[in-house]
Coordinates of C-alpha atoms in Angstrom, one line a residue:
Chain A
M1 CA -1.1 -14.0 35.9
I2 CA 0.1 -16.9 33.9
K3 CA 1.0 -20.6 35.5
V4 CA 2.8 -23.1 33.4
E5 CA 2.4 -26.9 34.9
G6 CA 4.4 -29.7 33.5
L7 CA 4.1 -28.4 30.2
T8 CA 5.2 -30.6 27.1
K9 CA 4.7 -30.3 23.4
R10 CA 5.9 -33.0 21.1
Y11 CA 5.6 -32.1 17.4
A12 CA 5.9 -35.3 14.6
R13 CA 9.5 -35.7 15.1
H14 CA 10.9 -34.2 18.3
V15 CA 9.9 -32.6 21.6
A16 CA 9.5 -29.1 21.5
V17 CA 9.1 -27.9 24.7
N18 CA 10.1 -30.9 27.7
N19 CA 8.1 -31.1 30.8
I20 CA 8.7 -27.0 31.7
S21 CA 6.7 -25.2 34.7
F22 CA 7.1 -21.6 36.0
E23 CA 4.9 -19.0 37.3
V24 CA 4.4 -15.2 36.1
G25 CA 2.9 -12.6 38.7
K26 CA 0.8 -9.9 38.2
G27 CA 2.5 -7.0 36.3
E28 CA 6.1 -8.6 35.8
I29 CA 7.8 -8.4 32.5
V30 CA 9.5 -11.8 31.7
G31 CA 12.0 -12.3 29.3
F32 CA 12.1 -15.8 27.9
L33 CA 15.4 -16.0 26.6
G34 CA 17.1 -19.0 24.7
K35 CA 18.6 -19.6 21.5
N36 CA 16.8 -20.3 18.2
G37 CA 14.8 -23.6 18.4
A38 CA 14.9 -23.4 22.0
G39 CA 11.1 -23.6 22.5
K40 CA 10.1 -19.9 23.1
T41 CA 7.8 -19.5 20.3
T42 CA 6.3 -23.3 21.0
T43 CA 5.4 -22.2 24.6
M44 CA 4.1 -19.1 23.9
R45 CA 1.5 -20.2 20.8
V46 CA 0.4 -22.8 23.6
L47 CA -0.5 -19.9 26.0
T48 CA -2.0 -18.1 23.2
C49 CA -4.3 -21.0 22.6
F50 CA -2.9 -21.3 19.0
L51 CA -1.4 -24.6 19.8
P52 CA -3.1 -27.3 22.4
P53 CA 0.0 -28.3 25.1
S54 CA 0.4 -32.4 24.6
A55 CA 0.8 -32.9 28.0
G56 CA 0.6 -30.9 31.3
K57 CA -1.8 -27.4 31.9
A58 CA -1.3 -23.6 31.4
S59 CA -3.6 -21.3 32.5
V60 CA -3.5 -17.5 32.0
A61 CA -5.2 -15.0 33.9
G62 CA -6.9 -17.8 36.0
F63 CA -8.4 -19.5 32.6
D64 CA -6.9 -23.2 31.1
V65 CA -5.7 -22.5 28.0
V66 CA -7.8 -25.9 26.7
D67 CA -10.5 -26.0 28.4
Q68 CA -11.7 -22.5 28.4
S69 CA -9.7 -21.3 25.5
L70 CA -12.1 -18.3 24.6
D71 CA -11.3 -16.2 28.0
V72 CA -7.6 -17.0 27.7
R73 CA -7.9 -15.5 24.2
K74 CA -10.1 -12.6 25.6
N75 CA -7.4 -11.6 28.2
I76 CA -4.1 -11.7 25.9
G77 CA -2.6 -9.5 23.4
Y78 CA -0.2 -11.3 21.3
L79 CA 2.3 -10.2 19.1
P80 CA 3.7 -13.1 16.7
E81 CA 7.4 -13.4 15.4
T82 CA 6.2 -12.2 12.2
P83 CA 3.6 -9.3 12.9
P84 CA 0.0 -10.4 11.5
L85 CA -0.7 -7.9 9.0
Y86 CA -2.8 -7.6 6.0
P87 CA -0.6 -5.8 3.7
E88 CA -3.5 -4.3 1.6
M89 CA -5.2 -2.9 4.1
E90 CA -4.6 0.7 6.0
I91 CA -3.6 0.7 9.1
G92 CA -6.7 2.2 10.7
D93 CA -8.9 -0.3 8.9
Y94 CA -6.7 -3.2 10.1
L95 CA -6.7 -1.7 13.7
T96 CA -10.4 -1.3 13.4
F97 CA -10.7 -4.9 11.9
V98 CA -8.8 -6.1 14.6
A99 CA -10.6 -4.4 17.5
K100 CA -13.7 -6.1 16.0
L101 CA -12.4 -9.4 16.5
K102 CA -10.9 -8.9 19.9
G103 CA -14.9 -8.2 20.8
I104 CA -14.4 -4.7 21.6
A105 CA -18.2 -3.1 21.2
S106 CA -18.9 -1.0 18.4
N107 CA -18.9 2.2 20.0
D108 CA -15.9 2.7 21.8
V109 CA -13.8 0.7 18.3
P110 CA -13.2 4.2 17.0
K111 CA -12.2 5.4 20.4
R112 CA -9.7 2.3 20.9
V113 CA -8.4 2.7 17.3
D114 CA -7.0 6.0 18.0
E115 CA -6.2 5.3 21.8
V116 CA -3.6 3.1 20.5
I117 CA -2.4 4.8 17.5
G118 CA -1.9 7.5 19.5
R119 CA -0.1 5.0 21.9
T120 CA 1.9 3.1 19.7
A121 CA 2.6 7.1 17.9
L122 CA 1.6 6.1 14.3
G123 CA -1.1 9.1 13.9
D124 CA 1.2 10.4 10.7
V125 CA 1.0 7.1 9.0
R126 CA -2.9 6.1 9.8
N127 CA -3.9 5.9 6.3
K128 CA -0.9 4.5 4.8
I129 CA -1.4 0.9 3.6
I130 CA 0.5 -1.5 5.6
G131 CA 2.5 -3.2 2.8
K132 CA 4.3 0.1 2.4
L133 CA 5.5 0.6 5.7
S134 CA 9.4 0.2 6.6
K135 CA 9.8 -2.7 9.4
G136 CA 9.7 -0.6 12.3
Y137 CA 6.0 1.1 11.3
R138 CA 5.3 -2.6 10.6
Q139 CA 6.5 -3.5 14.1
R140 CA 4.4 -0.6 15.8
V141 CA 1.1 -1.7 14.2
G142 CA 2.3 -5.1 15.5
I143 CA 2.1 -3.9 19.0
A144 CA -0.7 -1.6 18.4
Q145 CA -2.8 -4.6 17.4
A146 CA -1.8 -6.6 20.8
I147 CA -2.8 -4.0 23.2
I148 CA -6.0 -2.9 21.3
H149 CA -8.4 -4.8 23.8
N150 CA -6.3 -3.5 26.9
P151 CA -5.5 -7.2 27.9
P152 CA -4.1 -7.9 31.2
V153 CA -1.4 -10.4 29.5
L154 CA 0.9 -9.2 26.7
I155 CA 3.0 -12.0 24.7
L156 CA 5.4 -10.8 22.6
D157 CA 7.2 -13.0 20.2
E158 CA 11.0 -11.4 19.5
P159 CA 9.3 -8.1 19.7
T160 CA 12.9 -6.2 18.7
S161 CA 13.9 -8.7 15.8
G162 CA 15.0 -7.3 12.4
L163 CA 14.8 -3.5 13.6
D164 CA 17.9 -1.2 13.3
P165 CA 18.9 0.2 16.8
E166 CA 17.1 3.5 16.7
Q167 CA 13.7 1.2 16.3
Q168 CA 14.7 -1.0 18.6
R169 CA 15.5 1.4 21.3
E170 CA 11.7 2.7 20.4
A171 CA 10.2 -0.4 20.7
R172 CA 11.8 -1.3 23.7
Q173 CA 10.7 2.5 25.4
L174 CA 7.2 1.7 24.3
I175 CA 7.1 -2.0 25.8
A176 CA 8.5 -0.1 28.9
S177 CA 5.8 1.7 29.2
L178 CA 3.4 -0.4 28.5
S179 CA 4.8 -2.4 31.9
G180 CA 2.2 -0.8 34.2
D181 CA -0.7 -2.0 33.1
H182 CA 0.1 -5.3 31.7
T183 CA 1.8 -8.7 32.7
I184 CA 4.3 -9.2 29.9
I185 CA 6.2 -11.9 28.3
L186 CA 8.7 -11.4 25.6
S187 CA 11.0 -13.6 23.9
T188 CA 14.3 -12.6 22.6
H189 CA 17.8 -14.0 21.9
I190 CA 19.1 -10.3 22.6
L191 CA 20.4 -10.2 26.4
S192 CA 20.9 -6.4 26.2
E193 CA 17.1 -6.3 26.0
V194 CA 16.7 -8.7 28.6
E195 CA 18.9 -6.8 31.0
Q196 CA 17.5 -3.2 30.1
S197 CA 13.4 -4.0 30.2
C198 CA 12.5 -7.6 32.4
S199 CA 12.5 -7.6 35.9
K200 CA 12.8 -12.0 35.4
V201 CA 14.2 -14.2 33.3
I202 CA 13.2 -17.7 32.3
I203 CA 16.2 -19.1 30.2
I204 CA 15.1 -22.0 28.2
N205 CA 17.3 -24.7 26.6
A206 CA 16.0 -27.7 24.0
G207 CA 13.0 -27.5 25.4
E208 CA 13.7 -27.3 29.1
I209 CA 14.0 -24.4 31.4
V210 CA 17.4 -24.4 33.1
A211 CA 17.3 -20.6 35.0
V212 CA 14.3 -18.4 36.5
D213 CA 15.5 -15.5 38.5
S214 CA 15.7 -12.0 38.3
V215 CA 18.7 -10.5 36.0
A216 CA 19.9 -9.0 39.4
N217 CA 20.5 -12.6 41.3
L218 CA 21.8 -14.3 38.0
H219 CA 24.6 -12.0 37.9
L220 CA 25.3 -13.6 41.2
R221 CA 25.4 -16.8 39.9
R222 CA 28.6 -17.3 38.8
K223 CA 30.9 -18.7 41.1
G224 CA 34.2 -17.5 41.6
G225 CA 36.0 -14.3 42.2
E226 CA 35.5 -10.5 40.9
M227 CA 37.1 -9.3 38.1
V228 CA 38.6 -5.4 38.6
A229 CA 39.4 -3.2 35.9
I230 CA 41.9 -0.7 37.5
Q231 CA 43.9 2.1 35.3
V232 CA 46.6 4.6 36.8
A233 CA 48.2 7.3 35.5
G234 CA 51.7 8.4 35.0
A235 CA 53.5 4.9 36.1
P236 CA 55.7 2.4 34.6
E237 CA 53.7 -1.0 33.8
S238 CA 56.1 -3.4 35.5
E239 CA 56.6 -1.9 38.8
V240 CA 52.4 -1.3 38.8
R241 CA 52.0 -4.8 38.0
Q242 CA 54.5 -5.9 41.0
K243 CA 52.6 -3.6 43.2
L244 CA 49.5 -5.2 42.2
E245 CA 50.2 -8.8 42.7
L246 CA 51.4 -8.3 45.9
V247 CA 47.9 -7.3 47.2
R248 CA 46.6 -10.0 49.3
G249 CA 43.7 -11.9 47.7
V250 CA 44.8 -11.4 44.2
A251 CA 44.7 -14.4 41.6
R252 CA 45.7 -12.9 38.4
V253 CA 46.8 -9.6 36.7
M254 CA 46.4 -9.3 33.1
P255 CA 47.3 -5.9 31.7
K256 CA 45.2 -4.2 28.6
D257 CA 45.1 -1.3 26.2
A258 CA 45.4 2.1 27.8
P259 CA 45.0 5.7 26.4
E260 CA 49.0 7.2 25.9
G261 CA 50.5 8.3 29.5
F262 CA 48.2 5.5 31.7
V263 CA 48.4 2.1 32.5
A264 CA 45.7 -0.5 32.4
F265 CA 45.3 -3.8 34.4
E266 CA 42.2 -6.8 34.5
I267 CA 42.7 -7.6 38.0
E268 CA 41.1 -11.4 39.3
S269 CA 40.1 -12.2 42.7
L270 CA 40.4 -15.3 44.4
E271 CA 37.3 -16.7 45.7
Q272 CA 35.3 -14.3 48.0
N273 CA 37.5 -11.7 48.3
A274 CA 36.9 -7.8 48.5
I275 CA 40.1 -6.5 46.8
R276 CA 39.0 -3.4 45.8
P277 CA 39.9 -1.2 49.0
D278 CA 43.6 -2.7 48.8
L279 CA 44.2 -2.2 45.5
A280 CA 43.4 1.6 45.9
R281 CA 45.2 2.2 48.9
A282 CA 47.9 0.2 47.4
I283 CA 48.2 2.8 44.0
V284 CA 47.7 6.0 46.3
E285 CA 50.3 5.1 48.9
S286 CA 53.1 4.3 45.7
G287 CA 52.3 7.8 44.9
W288 CA 50.1 7.0 41.4
D289 CA 47.1 8.5 40.2
L290 CA 44.8 6.2 40.2
S291 CA 41.9 7.4 37.5
E292 CA 39.9 4.4 37.6
L293 CA 39.0 1.3 39.4
R294 CA 35.8 -0.4 38.5
T295 CA 34.0 -3.9 39.1
V296 CA 33.6 -5.5 35.6
G297 CA 30.5 -7.3 35.6
E298 CA 29.6 -10.8 34.4
S299 CA 27.8 -10.1 31.0
L300 CA 24.6 -12.2 30.8
E301 CA 25.8 -13.2 28.1
E302 CA 28.6 -15.3 29.4
I303 CA 26.0 -16.3 31.9
F304 CA 23.2 -17.3 29.4
L305 CA 26.3 -19.2 27.3
D306 CA 27.5 -20.9 30.6
L307 CA 23.6 -22.1 32.0
T308 CA 22.8 -23.3 28.2
K309 CA 26.3 -25.1 28.4
S310 CA 26.2 -26.7 31.4
E311 CA 23.1 -28.9 30.6
A312 CA 22.7 -32.3 29.4
T313 CA 23.0 -30.8 25.8
K314 CA 27.1 -30.5 25.6
A315 CA 26.7 -31.8 22.4
K316 CA 24.4 -28.7 20.9
A317 CA 27.0 -26.4 22.9
T318 CA 29.3 -25.7 20.0
Q319 CA 26.4 -24.1 18.2
E320 CA 27.2 -20.8 18.3
V321 CA 24.3 -18.7 20.1
A322 CA 22.3 -16.7 17.5
Q323 CA 22.8 -13.2 17.9
Chain B
M1 CA -22.7 -13.6 14.7
R2 CA -20.8 -9.8 14.5
N3 CA -17.7 -11.9 14.2
V4 CA -18.9 -13.8 11.2
F5 CA -19.7 -10.4 9.7
T6 CA -16.6 -9.0 10.4
I7 CA -14.5 -11.8 8.6
C8 CA -17.1 -11.0 5.9
G9 CA -16.7 -7.6 5.4
K10 CA -12.8 -7.9 5.8
E11 CA -12.9 -10.2 3.1
V12 CA -15.0 -9.0 0.4
R13 CA -12.6 -5.3 1.0
A14 CA -10.0 -7.7 0.3
Y15 CA -11.2 -8.5 -3.0
F16 CA -12.3 -5.3 -3.9
T17 CA -9.1 -3.4 -2.9
S18 CA -6.9 -5.7 -5.2
P19 CA -7.7 -6.1 -9.0
I20 CA -8.8 -9.3 -8.8
A21 CA -12.4 -9.1 -8.3
Y22 CA -12.5 -6.3 -11.3
L23 CA -10.5 -8.6 -13.6
L24 CA -13.1 -11.8 -12.6
M25 CA -16.1 -9.3 -13.4
G26 CA -14.7 -8.4 -16.9
L27 CA -13.6 -11.6 -17.8
F28 CA -17.0 -13.2 -16.7
G29 CA -18.8 -10.3 -18.0
L30 CA -16.6 -10.6 -21.4
I31 CA -17.3 -14.5 -22.1
T32 CA -21.0 -14.8 -21.0
G33 CA -22.0 -11.3 -23.1
F34 CA -20.5 -12.8 -26.3
M35 CA -22.5 -15.9 -25.4
F36 CA -25.4 -13.6 -25.1
Y37 CA -24.6 -11.9 -28.4
S38 CA -24.0 -15.1 -30.1
A39 CA -27.2 -16.8 -28.9
T40 CA -29.4 -14.0 -29.5
V41 CA -28.1 -13.3 -33.0
Y42 CA -29.0 -17.0 -34.3
F43 CA -32.7 -16.5 -32.3
V44 CA -33.2 -13.3 -34.4
N45 CA -32.1 -14.9 -37.4
A46 CA -33.9 -18.4 -37.0
G47 CA -37.0 -16.5 -36.3
T48 CA -37.0 -14.0 -39.0
Q49 CA -36.4 -16.9 -41.3
Q50 CA -39.5 -19.2 -40.2
Q51 CA -41.9 -16.3 -40.5
M52 CA -40.6 -15.9 -44.1
T53 CA -40.7 -19.5 -44.9
G54 CA -43.9 -19.3 -43.6
Q55 CA -43.5 -21.6 -40.7
N56 CA -44.9 -20.8 -37.5
S57 CA -44.0 -23.4 -34.7
P58 CA -43.3 -21.0 -31.5
M59 CA -40.0 -19.7 -30.7
D60 CA -39.1 -19.6 -26.9
I61 CA -36.4 -17.1 -25.8
G62 CA -36.1 -18.5 -22.6
Q63 CA -35.3 -21.9 -24.5
Y64 CA -33.1 -20.6 -27.1
V65 CA -31.2 -17.6 -25.0
I66 CA -31.9 -17.6 -21.1
A67 CA -31.2 -21.4 -20.6
P68 CA -28.4 -21.4 -22.6
L69 CA -27.1 -18.2 -20.7
L70 CA -27.7 -19.4 -17.5
G71 CA -26.3 -22.8 -18.5
N72 CA -22.7 -21.1 -19.7
A73 CA -22.7 -18.9 -16.7
G74 CA -22.5 -21.9 -14.7
V75 CA -19.7 -23.9 -16.6
I76 CA -18.0 -20.7 -16.6
G77 CA -18.7 -19.9 -12.5
L78 CA -17.3 -23.3 -12.0
F79 CA -13.7 -22.2 -12.9
L80 CA -13.7 -19.0 -11.7
V81 CA -14.4 -20.4 -8.2
P82 CA -11.3 -21.8 -7.4
L83 CA -9.7 -18.2 -8.1
I84 CA -11.9 -16.8 -5.8
S85 CA -11.4 -19.2 -2.8
M86 CA -7.5 -20.5 -3.2
R87 CA -6.6 -17.2 -0.9
L88 CA -9.0 -17.6 1.8
F89 CA -7.0 -19.5 4.6
A90 CA -4.0 -20.6 2.3
E91 CA -2.8 -17.1 2.4
E92 CA -3.6 -16.7 6.0
K93 CA -0.9 -19.4 6.3
R94 CA 1.5 -18.1 4.0
S95 CA 1.6 -14.6 5.6
G96 CA 1.1 -15.6 9.4
T97 CA -2.1 -14.0 10.3
I98 CA -3.8 -17.0 10.5
E99 CA -2.5 -16.6 14.3
L100 CA -4.4 -13.6 15.0
L101 CA -7.5 -15.0 13.4
L102 CA -7.2 -18.1 15.8
T103 CA -5.6 -16.4 18.7
S104 CA -8.6 -14.0 18.9
P105 CA -11.8 -14.7 20.9
L106 CA -13.9 -16.4 18.3
N107 CA -14.8 -19.7 17.4
D108 CA -13.5 -21.5 14.1
W109 CA -16.9 -21.8 12.8
E110 CA -17.4 -17.8 12.6
I111 CA -14.3 -17.6 11.0
I112 CA -14.8 -20.0 8.2
L113 CA -18.5 -18.9 7.9
G114 CA -17.2 -15.4 7.5
K115 CA -14.2 -16.3 4.9
W116 CA -17.3 -18.2 3.0
M117 CA -19.7 -15.6 2.9
G118 CA -17.1 -13.1 2.1
A119 CA -16.5 -15.4 -1.1
M120 CA -19.9 -15.7 -1.8
V121 CA -20.4 -12.0 -2.3
M122 CA -17.0 -12.1 -4.8
Y123 CA -18.8 -14.6 -6.5
L124 CA -22.6 -13.1 -6.2
A125 CA -20.7 -10.0 -8.1
I126 CA -19.6 -12.0 -11.0
I127 CA -22.2 -13.8 -12.1
S128 CA -24.6 -10.5 -11.5
M129 CA -22.9 -9.6 -14.8
T130 CA -25.3 -11.3 -16.7
A131 CA -27.9 -9.4 -15.4
I132 CA -26.6 -7.0 -17.9
N133 CA -27.7 -9.6 -20.9
I134 CA -30.9 -10.5 -19.1
G135 CA -31.6 -7.1 -18.3
L136 CA -31.4 -6.3 -22.3
L137 CA -33.7 -9.0 -22.9
F138 CA -36.3 -7.5 -20.5
A139 CA -36.2 -4.3 -22.6
W140 CA -37.3 -5.3 -25.9
S141 CA -39.0 -8.3 -25.1
T142 CA -41.3 -9.9 -22.4
P143 CA -39.6 -13.0 -21.2
D144 CA -41.1 -15.7 -18.7
W145 CA -39.3 -14.8 -15.2
R146 CA -40.1 -17.6 -13.3
P147 CA -37.1 -19.5 -15.2
I148 CA -34.6 -16.6 -14.4
V149 CA -35.0 -17.1 -11.0
T150 CA -35.1 -21.0 -10.6
G151 CA -31.9 -20.5 -13.0
Y152 CA -29.9 -17.8 -10.9
L153 CA -31.2 -19.5 -7.5
G154 CA -29.1 -22.5 -9.2
L155 CA -26.0 -20.5 -9.6
I156 CA -26.0 -19.6 -6.2
L157 CA -26.8 -22.8 -4.9
Q158 CA -23.4 -24.5 -7.2
G159 CA -21.5 -21.3 -6.6
A160 CA -21.9 -21.9 -2.9
T161 CA -20.8 -25.8 -3.2
V162 CA -18.1 -25.3 -5.1
L163 CA -17.0 -22.6 -2.5
A164 CA -17.3 -24.4 0.3
I165 CA -15.4 -27.4 -1.2
G166 CA -12.5 -24.5 -2.6
T167 CA -12.7 -23.0 0.9
F168 CA -11.4 -26.9 2.3
I169 CA -9.2 -27.4 0.1
S170 CA -7.8 -23.9 0.8
T171 CA -7.0 -24.9 4.6
T172 CA -4.7 -28.2 3.4
T173 CA -2.3 -26.1 2.0
S174 CA -0.2 -22.6 2.4
N175 CA -0.1 -22.0 -1.2
Q176 CA -2.5 -20.5 -3.2
I177 CA -1.4 -21.7 -6.8
I178 CA -1.8 -25.5 -4.7
A179 CA -5.2 -24.8 -3.3
G180 CA -6.8 -23.0 -6.9
G181 CA -5.1 -25.9 -8.7
S182 CA -6.6 -28.6 -6.9
T183 CA -9.9 -26.6 -6.6
F184 CA -9.7 -26.1 -10.3
A185 CA -9.3 -29.9 -11.4
I186 CA -12.4 -31.2 -8.7
C187 CA -14.1 -28.7 -10.5
L188 CA -13.5 -30.4 -13.7
L189 CA -13.7 -33.7 -12.5
L190 CA -17.1 -32.8 -10.7
W191 CA -18.3 -31.7 -14.4
V192 CA -17.1 -34.4 -16.3
L193 CA -18.6 -36.9 -14.2
S194 CA -22.2 -36.4 -15.5
W195 CA -20.6 -38.0 -18.7
V196 CA -20.9 -41.1 -16.8
S197 CA -24.6 -41.2 -17.3
N198 CA -24.3 -41.7 -20.8
Y199 CA -23.0 -44.9 -21.2
A200 CA -23.1 -46.8 -17.8
D201 CA -27.0 -47.4 -16.5
S202 CA -25.7 -49.9 -13.3
A203 CA -26.3 -48.5 -9.8
L204 CA -22.6 -47.6 -9.4
G205 CA -22.6 -45.2 -12.4
K206 CA -25.7 -43.7 -11.2
A207 CA -24.1 -42.7 -8.3
V208 CA -21.2 -41.4 -9.7
A209 CA -23.4 -39.4 -12.2
Y210 CA -24.9 -37.9 -9.3
C211 CA -21.9 -36.3 -8.0
S212 CA -21.7 -33.9 -10.6
I213 CA -22.3 -30.7 -9.9
L214 CA -23.6 -29.1 -13.2
V215 CA -26.1 -32.3 -13.7
H216 CA -27.9 -30.7 -10.6
F217 CA -27.9 -27.1 -12.2
E218 CA -29.7 -27.9 -15.7
P219 CA -33.0 -28.4 -13.5
F220 CA -32.5 -25.2 -12.4
S221 CA -31.7 -23.2 -15.9
K222 CA -34.9 -25.0 -17.3
G223 CA -37.4 -23.9 -14.8
I224 CA -37.3 -26.7 -12.4
V225 CA -36.8 -26.6 -8.5
D226 CA -36.3 -30.4 -7.6
S227 CA -35.9 -31.0 -3.7
K228 CA -33.6 -33.5 -4.5
D229 CA -31.1 -31.0 -6.4
V230 CA -31.6 -28.5 -3.5
I231 CA -30.5 -31.1 -0.7
F232 CA -27.5 -32.3 -2.9
Y233 CA -26.3 -28.9 -2.8
V234 CA -27.2 -28.1 0.9
S235 CA -25.7 -31.3 1.7
A236 CA -22.7 -30.6 -0.3
I237 CA -22.2 -27.1 1.2
F238 CA -22.0 -28.4 4.8
L239 CA -19.9 -31.3 3.6
G240 CA -17.6 -29.0 2.8
L241 CA -17.6 -26.8 5.5
F242 CA -17.7 -29.8 8.0
L243 CA -14.4 -30.5 6.1
T244 CA -12.6 -27.1 6.7
A245 CA -13.6 -27.0 10.2
R246 CA -11.9 -30.5 10.7
S247 CA -9.2 -29.1 9.1
L248 CA -8.7 -25.8 10.7
E249 CA -8.9 -28.0 13.7
S250 CA -5.8 -30.2 12.9
L251 CA -4.1 -27.0 12.1
R252 CA -4.2 -26.5 15.6
W253 CA -2.6 -29.9 16.4
R254 CA -0.4 -30.5 13.8
A255 CA 0.9 -26.5 13.1

């Protein structure tokens, strides 16, 4: 559905996107992940024909963004970082206006407007003036305008930024509900969002792609052994620790906070050692109660930090990741 | 063409849902109404005086009331146009809605034409306030209608020209005050350029005076439609809209 080859976008003073290539298949939800200023918005603006590329090619639904710009625009729904809303208009009027802009036949306009209002749950406020809406509602109107012409491709630039957790959840559910019919690219710097909504992640740093992979594969990326959290009831801490350190393949045992009556540890294994069965056996054979045993997954956050740091831009790595 | 009307309709609604339309119409009606009243009172007094002194040189209401009214409307219109045109693109750039327009399946010229036409509707609504005054004249006398028609034609052409320039200026900034201020300055300049003809007889002087917008308006208010004036306005409109198109295009490249 979307194909980007060697795309470069230069501004007067700096290169925003440098020679990136990726592909997105039909029906995929792709998370576009990167720090602020990494080039996410620029890439999206090229894909939506708002900006022309400086070099390279990009095509959406088989149409080139430069040569067949109008065709691309017909096939794309775009939610920019700030939803493009006219504060003086009522929601219904605004969506009618957008529907006409997107080339929907006049007869179908009221039907389509009703449909997206239903889909984005805006029925209660349809006659309200946009300027008086809360941020969550505005974002929904933004999504409504992006899907009004039922485009095969949706490009959403930070669809959940600035929303409270409740609204974020709603927005994510809305996006997830769209996933069946549309190919979606959404950019974000919130990692949990990617884990929840996306099938594929593109991590971009300083204008270059550092990883394109599924969320599951990204978790496997970091080398090193696994981390296991363990909680034991009714046993003295020092004894448990000794016992655990004796298990084969254990590299390190770190005590953790535990509720009263329990002791807890995090255990790091040596490379490629499956230590969980041995740990469980060691505890049970000593006559203690094993109350919890689980792997501590590498958070996507750490993978992300790792990937964006290990690239050539070490100098920038000290900058905090915007959360 | 449908896209043009979509944009145009949205612009017109934007003007008329905000107080700006009614404010401009009210102010314009007030000022031209006062001018009309003064001119009419003067005309009536002068006419009565002539009759009393027994002189009987004919006085023409078109020359004493209508031509000055439309002439003044032209000058005042020149100052109101920046208030109409300043928001056209500057507001969209500031609020980010320009991204909606430029990523929708429509050509740049459709956006430009739609916006310019929307502004024209607003401008027509404003100058139509003078129709009240002209209507009063028709109720109590029988003025010649032909200079009135040409006068309005001139007003429309002049307004269209300045709006085209204002539309262009509005694409160059995201600040409405800057857009309005620069358009105002250019309107003022285009007005005073005519003064050059008072003292300069050289070819350059004539060329400079030719660029003055009001010089081309005067014949219209006297009932004369000269093709050279029409050509001046039409080509200036084209220039303004052409520059707008180039500016919008460069917006994509610079952004």
